[in-house]
Short mmCIF file of C-alpha atoms and ligand atoms in Angstrom, two decimals:
data_model
loop_
_atom_site.label_atom_id
_atom_site.label_comp_id
_atom_site.label_asym_id
_atom_site.label_seq_id
_atom_site.Cartn_x
_atom_site.Cartn_y
_atom_site.Cartn_z
CA MET A 1189 -3.18 -22.90 16.59
CA GLY A 1190 -5.67 -24.60 14.61
CA GLY A 1191 -5.05 -24.96 11.00
CA SER A 1192 -2.01 -22.98 11.06
CA LYS A 1193 1.03 -23.75 8.82
CA LEU A 1194 3.28 -22.36 11.36
CA ASP A 1195 3.82 -25.14 13.86
CA ILE A 1196 6.06 -23.32 16.35
CA TRP A 1197 4.28 -24.50 19.32
CA HIS A 1198 5.12 -28.15 19.02
CA SER A 1199 8.70 -27.55 17.99
CA GLU A 1200 11.34 -28.40 20.82
CA ASP A 1201 13.09 -25.30 19.42
CA GLU A 1202 12.26 -21.38 20.12
CA PRO A 1203 10.58 -20.47 16.53
CA ARG A 1204 12.82 -18.51 14.52
CA LEU A 1205 12.48 -15.15 13.18
CA GLY A 1206 13.40 -15.81 9.73
CA ALA A 1207 10.78 -18.90 9.64
CA VAL A 1208 8.35 -16.09 10.76
CA LEU A 1209 8.93 -13.66 7.92
CA ALA A 1210 9.18 -16.66 5.36
CA GLU A 1211 5.71 -17.53 6.65
CA CYS A 1212 4.71 -13.79 6.16
CA TRP A 1213 5.66 -14.01 2.55
CA HIS A 1214 4.32 -17.20 2.13
CA LEU A 1215 0.68 -16.08 3.38
CA LEU A 1216 0.66 -13.22 1.27
CA ALA A 1217 1.94 -15.23 -2.00
CA ASP A 1218 -1.01 -17.75 -0.84
CA GLY A 1219 -3.62 -14.41 -1.02
CA VAL A 1220 -2.49 -13.46 -4.43
CA ALA A 1221 -2.88 -17.01 -6.00
CA ASP A 1222 -6.30 -17.87 -4.22
CA PRO A 1223 -9.26 -16.01 -4.25
CA GLN A 1224 -10.85 -17.84 -1.25
CA HIS A 1225 -7.69 -17.09 0.95
CA ASP A 1226 -8.01 -14.68 3.72
CA PHE A 1227 -5.14 -12.79 2.70
CA HIS A 1228 -6.44 -11.96 -0.91
CA LEU A 1229 -8.30 -8.76 0.43
CA THR A 1230 -6.62 -6.10 2.46
CA ALA A 1231 -7.53 -3.04 4.17
CA LEU A 1232 -5.67 -0.15 2.72
CA ALA A 1233 -5.12 2.89 4.65
CA THR A 1234 -4.01 6.43 3.67
CA THR A 1235 -3.70 9.89 5.06
CA HIS A 1236 -6.72 12.41 3.94
CA ALA A 1237 -5.61 15.92 4.68
CA GLY A 1238 -9.62 16.55 6.12
CA LEU A 1239 -10.32 13.21 7.24
CA GLY A 1240 -7.63 12.35 8.49
CA CYS A 1241 -7.22 8.58 7.87
CA THR A 1242 -9.47 6.66 5.30
CA LEU A 1243 -9.73 2.80 4.50
CA ARG A 1244 -10.86 0.44 1.82
CA THR A 1245 -10.60 -3.05 0.70
CA VAL A 1246 -8.54 -4.06 -2.33
CA VAL A 1247 -7.52 -7.48 -3.73
CA LEU A 1248 -3.89 -8.29 -3.45
CA ARG A 1249 -2.47 -8.63 -6.70
CA LYS A 1250 1.14 -9.47 -6.54
CA VAL A 1251 3.96 -10.25 -3.86
CA ASP A 1252 7.42 -9.77 -4.60
CA PRO A 1253 9.56 -10.62 -1.43
CA VAL A 1254 13.01 -9.84 -2.91
CA ALA A 1255 11.52 -6.25 -3.90
CA ARG A 1256 9.45 -6.03 -0.86
CA GLU A 1257 6.15 -5.05 -2.97
CA LEU A 1258 2.89 -5.67 -2.84
CA TRP A 1259 0.58 -4.61 -5.64
CA PHE A 1260 -3.06 -3.36 -5.97
CA TYR A 1261 -4.90 -2.52 -8.87
CA THR A 1262 -7.14 0.75 -9.00
CA ASP A 1263 -8.80 3.50 -10.91
CA LEU A 1264 -6.92 6.64 -11.43
CA ARG A 1265 -9.82 8.63 -10.78
CA SER A 1266 -10.67 7.02 -7.37
CA ARG A 1267 -9.92 9.32 -3.97
CA LYS A 1268 -7.15 7.08 -2.84
CA ILE A 1269 -5.02 8.04 -5.95
CA GLY A 1270 -4.87 11.53 -4.78
CA GLU A 1271 -4.31 10.81 -1.26
CA ILE A 1272 -1.51 8.66 -2.18
CA GLN A 1273 -0.27 11.61 -4.44
CA ASN A 1274 -0.50 13.78 -1.25
CA ASP A 1275 1.13 11.49 0.72
CA PRO A 1276 2.55 7.87 -0.35
CA ARG A 1277 2.94 6.36 3.19
CA ILE A 1278 0.28 3.88 3.43
CA ALA A 1279 -0.61 1.04 5.67
CA LEU A 1280 -2.24 -2.48 4.90
CA LEU A 1281 -3.89 -4.97 6.92
CA PHE A 1282 -4.38 -8.45 6.62
CA HIS A 1283 -6.11 -11.20 8.92
CA SER A 1284 -6.46 -14.77 8.53
CA LEU A 1285 -8.84 -16.40 10.87
CA SER A 1286 -7.62 -19.83 9.79
CA ASP A 1287 -4.21 -18.93 9.87
CA ASP A 1288 -4.56 -17.06 13.49
CA THR A 1289 -2.50 -14.41 12.02
CA GLN A 1290 -2.67 -10.78 11.59
CA LEU A 1291 -0.17 -8.49 9.55
CA ARG A 1292 -0.14 -4.97 9.56
CA VAL A 1293 2.34 -3.54 6.70
CA GLN A 1294 3.90 0.08 6.78
CA ALA A 1295 4.84 1.20 2.87
CA ALA A 1296 5.40 3.61 0.42
CA ALA A 1297 3.24 3.64 -2.59
CA THR A 1298 3.79 4.21 -6.46
CA ILE A 1299 1.62 5.10 -9.09
CA HIS A 1300 1.85 3.32 -12.28
CA HIS A 1301 -0.19 4.69 -15.44
CA ARG A 1302 0.15 4.05 -18.81
CA ASP A 1303 3.78 2.96 -17.96
CA GLY A 1304 5.31 -0.41 -18.96
CA LEU A 1305 4.32 -1.84 -15.82
CA ALA A 1306 0.61 -0.63 -15.71
CA GLU A 1307 0.53 -1.67 -19.33
CA THR A 1308 1.97 -5.45 -18.92
CA ALA A 1309 -0.65 -5.63 -15.97
CA TRP A 1310 -3.75 -4.27 -18.06
CA CYS A 1311 -3.01 -6.68 -20.70
CA GLY A 1312 -2.90 -9.58 -18.14
CA LEU A 1313 -6.82 -9.00 -17.30
CA THR A 1314 -9.55 -10.76 -18.98
CA PRO A 1315 -12.41 -8.01 -20.46
CA ARG A 1316 -14.67 -9.16 -17.57
CA ARG A 1317 -12.18 -7.78 -15.11
CA ARG A 1318 -11.64 -4.33 -17.21
CA ARG A 1319 -15.38 -3.88 -16.81
CA ASP A 1320 -14.29 -1.93 -13.20
CA TYR A 1321 -12.67 0.44 -15.74
CA LEU A 1322 -15.47 1.08 -17.92
CA ILE A 1323 -17.28 3.16 -15.02
CA SER A 1324 -18.23 6.64 -16.26
CA GLY A 1325 -17.24 10.12 -14.29
CA PRO A 1326 -15.23 10.10 -10.80
CA ARG A 1327 -15.72 7.47 -8.47
CA GLY A 1328 -17.45 8.67 -5.27
CA LEU A 1329 -19.41 11.26 -7.21
CA PRO A 1330 -23.02 12.11 -5.58
CA TRP A 1331 -26.00 10.58 -8.15
CA ALA A 1332 -29.64 11.09 -8.43
CA TRP A 1333 -30.14 7.22 -8.22
CA ALA A 1334 -28.24 4.17 -7.55
CA THR A 1335 -25.71 4.12 -10.53
CA SER A 1336 -23.32 1.22 -11.48
CA GLY A 1337 -21.72 4.16 -13.37
CA LEU A 1338 -21.80 1.48 -16.28
CA PRO A 1339 -23.57 1.78 -19.19
CA ALA A 1340 -26.60 -0.16 -19.00
CA GLU A 1341 -25.70 -3.16 -21.50
CA LEU A 1342 -22.84 -3.55 -19.64
CA GLU A 1343 -24.47 -4.25 -16.70
CA VAL A 1344 -25.77 -7.71 -18.28
CA ARG A 1345 -22.79 -8.78 -20.20
CA ASP A 1346 -18.96 -8.33 -20.14
CA PRO A 1347 -17.59 -5.81 -22.65
CA SER A 1348 -16.04 -7.17 -25.74
CA GLU A 1349 -11.82 -6.87 -26.14
CA THR A 1350 -12.57 -3.86 -28.22
CA GLU A 1351 -15.04 -2.28 -25.72
CA SER A 1352 -12.96 -3.19 -22.57
CA GLU A 1353 -9.98 -0.96 -24.30
CA ALA A 1354 -11.83 2.26 -22.85
CA GLY A 1355 -10.73 1.14 -19.33
CA ARG A 1356 -7.03 1.31 -19.95
CA LEU A 1357 -6.87 5.03 -19.57
CA ASN A 1358 -8.52 4.84 -16.24
CA PHE A 1359 -6.34 1.76 -14.93
CA ALA A 1360 -3.45 2.39 -12.38
CA VAL A 1361 -1.52 -0.16 -10.69
CA VAL A 1362 -0.29 0.85 -7.16
CA VAL A 1363 3.24 -0.71 -5.86
CA CYS A 1364 3.61 -0.69 -2.33
CA HIS A 1365 7.38 -0.73 -1.23
CA ILE A 1366 7.45 -2.20 2.55
CA GLY A 1367 9.36 -0.57 4.96
CA GLN A 1368 7.93 -2.48 7.96
CA MET A 1369 5.89 -5.38 8.83
CA ASP A 1370 4.09 -6.33 12.52
CA TRP A 1371 3.13 -9.91 12.63
CA LEU A 1372 0.78 -10.99 15.24
CA PHE A 1373 0.16 -14.96 16.05
CA LEU A 1374 -2.90 -15.78 18.14
CA THR A 1375 -2.71 -18.74 20.24
CA PRO A 1376 -4.81 -20.22 23.10
CA HIS A 1377 -1.55 -20.42 25.21
CA GLY A 1378 -0.13 -16.82 24.69
CA HIS A 1379 0.19 -14.83 21.53
CA ARG A 1380 3.47 -13.96 19.78
CA ARG A 1381 4.51 -11.13 17.77
CA ALA A 1382 7.52 -10.01 15.68
CA ASN A 1383 8.57 -7.02 13.94
CA PHE A 1384 10.36 -6.60 10.47
CA SER A 1385 11.72 -3.41 9.41
CA TRP A 1386 14.08 -2.40 6.71
CA ASN A 1387 16.57 0.59 6.74
CA ASP A 1388 16.94 3.06 3.64
CA GLU A 1389 19.63 0.69 2.62
CA GLY A 1390 17.56 -2.14 2.73
CA ARG A 1391 19.01 -3.90 5.74
CA LEU A 1392 16.54 -6.06 7.46
CA GLN A 1393 16.04 -5.34 11.35
CA THR A 1394 14.01 -8.12 13.34
CA SER A 1395 12.56 -8.57 16.81
CA TRP A 1396 10.33 -10.48 18.63
CA LEU A 1397 7.84 -8.08 20.57
CA VAL A 1398 5.35 -8.44 23.68
CA PRO A 1399 1.82 -9.10 21.92
C1 LIG B 2075 -14.18 -7.07 -1.55
C2 LIG B 2075 -13.83 -5.94 -2.29
C3 LIG B 2075 -12.78 -5.94 -2.90
C4 LIG B 2075 -12.18 -4.47 -4.02
N1 LIG B 2075 -11.12 -4.58 -4.18
C5 LIG B 2075 -10.69 -3.22 -5.14
C6 LIG B 2075 -9.45 -3.15 -5.72
O1 LIG B 2075 -8.84 -4.12 -6.28
N2 LIG B 2075 -9.21 -1.84 -5.94
C7 LIG B 2075 -9.79 -0.63 -5.93
O2 LIG B 2075 -9.28 0.15 -6.06
N3 LIG B 2075 -11.03 -1.19 -5.17
C8 LIG B 2075 -11.56 -2.05 -4.90
N4 LIG B 2075 -12.49 -2.26 -3.93
C9 LIG B 2075 -13.43 -1.05 -3.50
C10 LIG B 2075 -12.83 -0.07 -2.64
O3 LIG B 2075 -13.13 -0.57 -1.24
C11 LIG B 2075 -13.26 1.22 -2.67
O4 LIG B 2075 -14.79 1.24 -2.45
C12 LIG B 2075 -12.74 2.04 -4.21
O5 LIG B 2075 -11.65 1.88 -4.15
C13 LIG B 2075 -13.11 3.46 -3.95
O6 LIG B 2075 -12.15 3.84 -2.65
P1 LIG B 2075 -11.61 5.59 -2.46
O7 LIG B 2075 -12.76 6.19 -3.03
O8 LIG B 2075 -11.13 5.31 -1.05
O9 LIG B 2075 -10.32 5.50 -3.16
C14 LIG B 2075 -12.83 -3.61 -3.53
C15 LIG B 2075 -14.09 -3.50 -2.60
C16 LIG B 2075 -14.67 -4.80 -2.01
C17 LIG B 2075 -15.87 -4.82 -1.30
#
């Protein structure tokens, strides 16, 4: 229970699923706004034809509860892009130690590159944040030494606004449209679990689950 904002265990009433769903959106919004929040980072799972499943950490950039979207930014040349193109079904895993909460998300991902949405996001990035997209060559390419992939001078300073523009071509926004969320709340007195899923018409179905 320690520190959780969801004070359902001291309540006279059974917790309502609606309050739990609101708490999920709240935690995700905190994750976007606060780099120190546990939900700021998420593990993204995609399907790989040979490896089966692959995982990596990404930063949660935006949450839209109405559209049921979670956004992250990435390099168009990264392996995950090909994997999403092959199979847009992705999963995201969040865990907050301080909120005793795990959230598992199933979603369909859409890649935005050089469209209005991606351009707006790119314009919102400082030159420092754009530096990641100035790495030369495809991500994950074997190299003879421990390279950063950056031009040497950009290892020790931020790119100028003009220099940072070269990253625009590599920048992509991935929008994950949520189909299902599985919430797990840990307490010393027994855990609680709930599922939220939306059908093709966007109708929400909710259920408590045995943890
Ligand atoms: C703390 C942290 C945050 C990261 N954030 C991102 C991110 O927002 N977007 C991204 O593409 N990669 C991010 N990465 C790097 C990825 O985890 C991964 O190494 C990289 O994207 C290549 O993945 P891929 O080969 O599966 O495409 C982050 C890594 C760490 C450790």
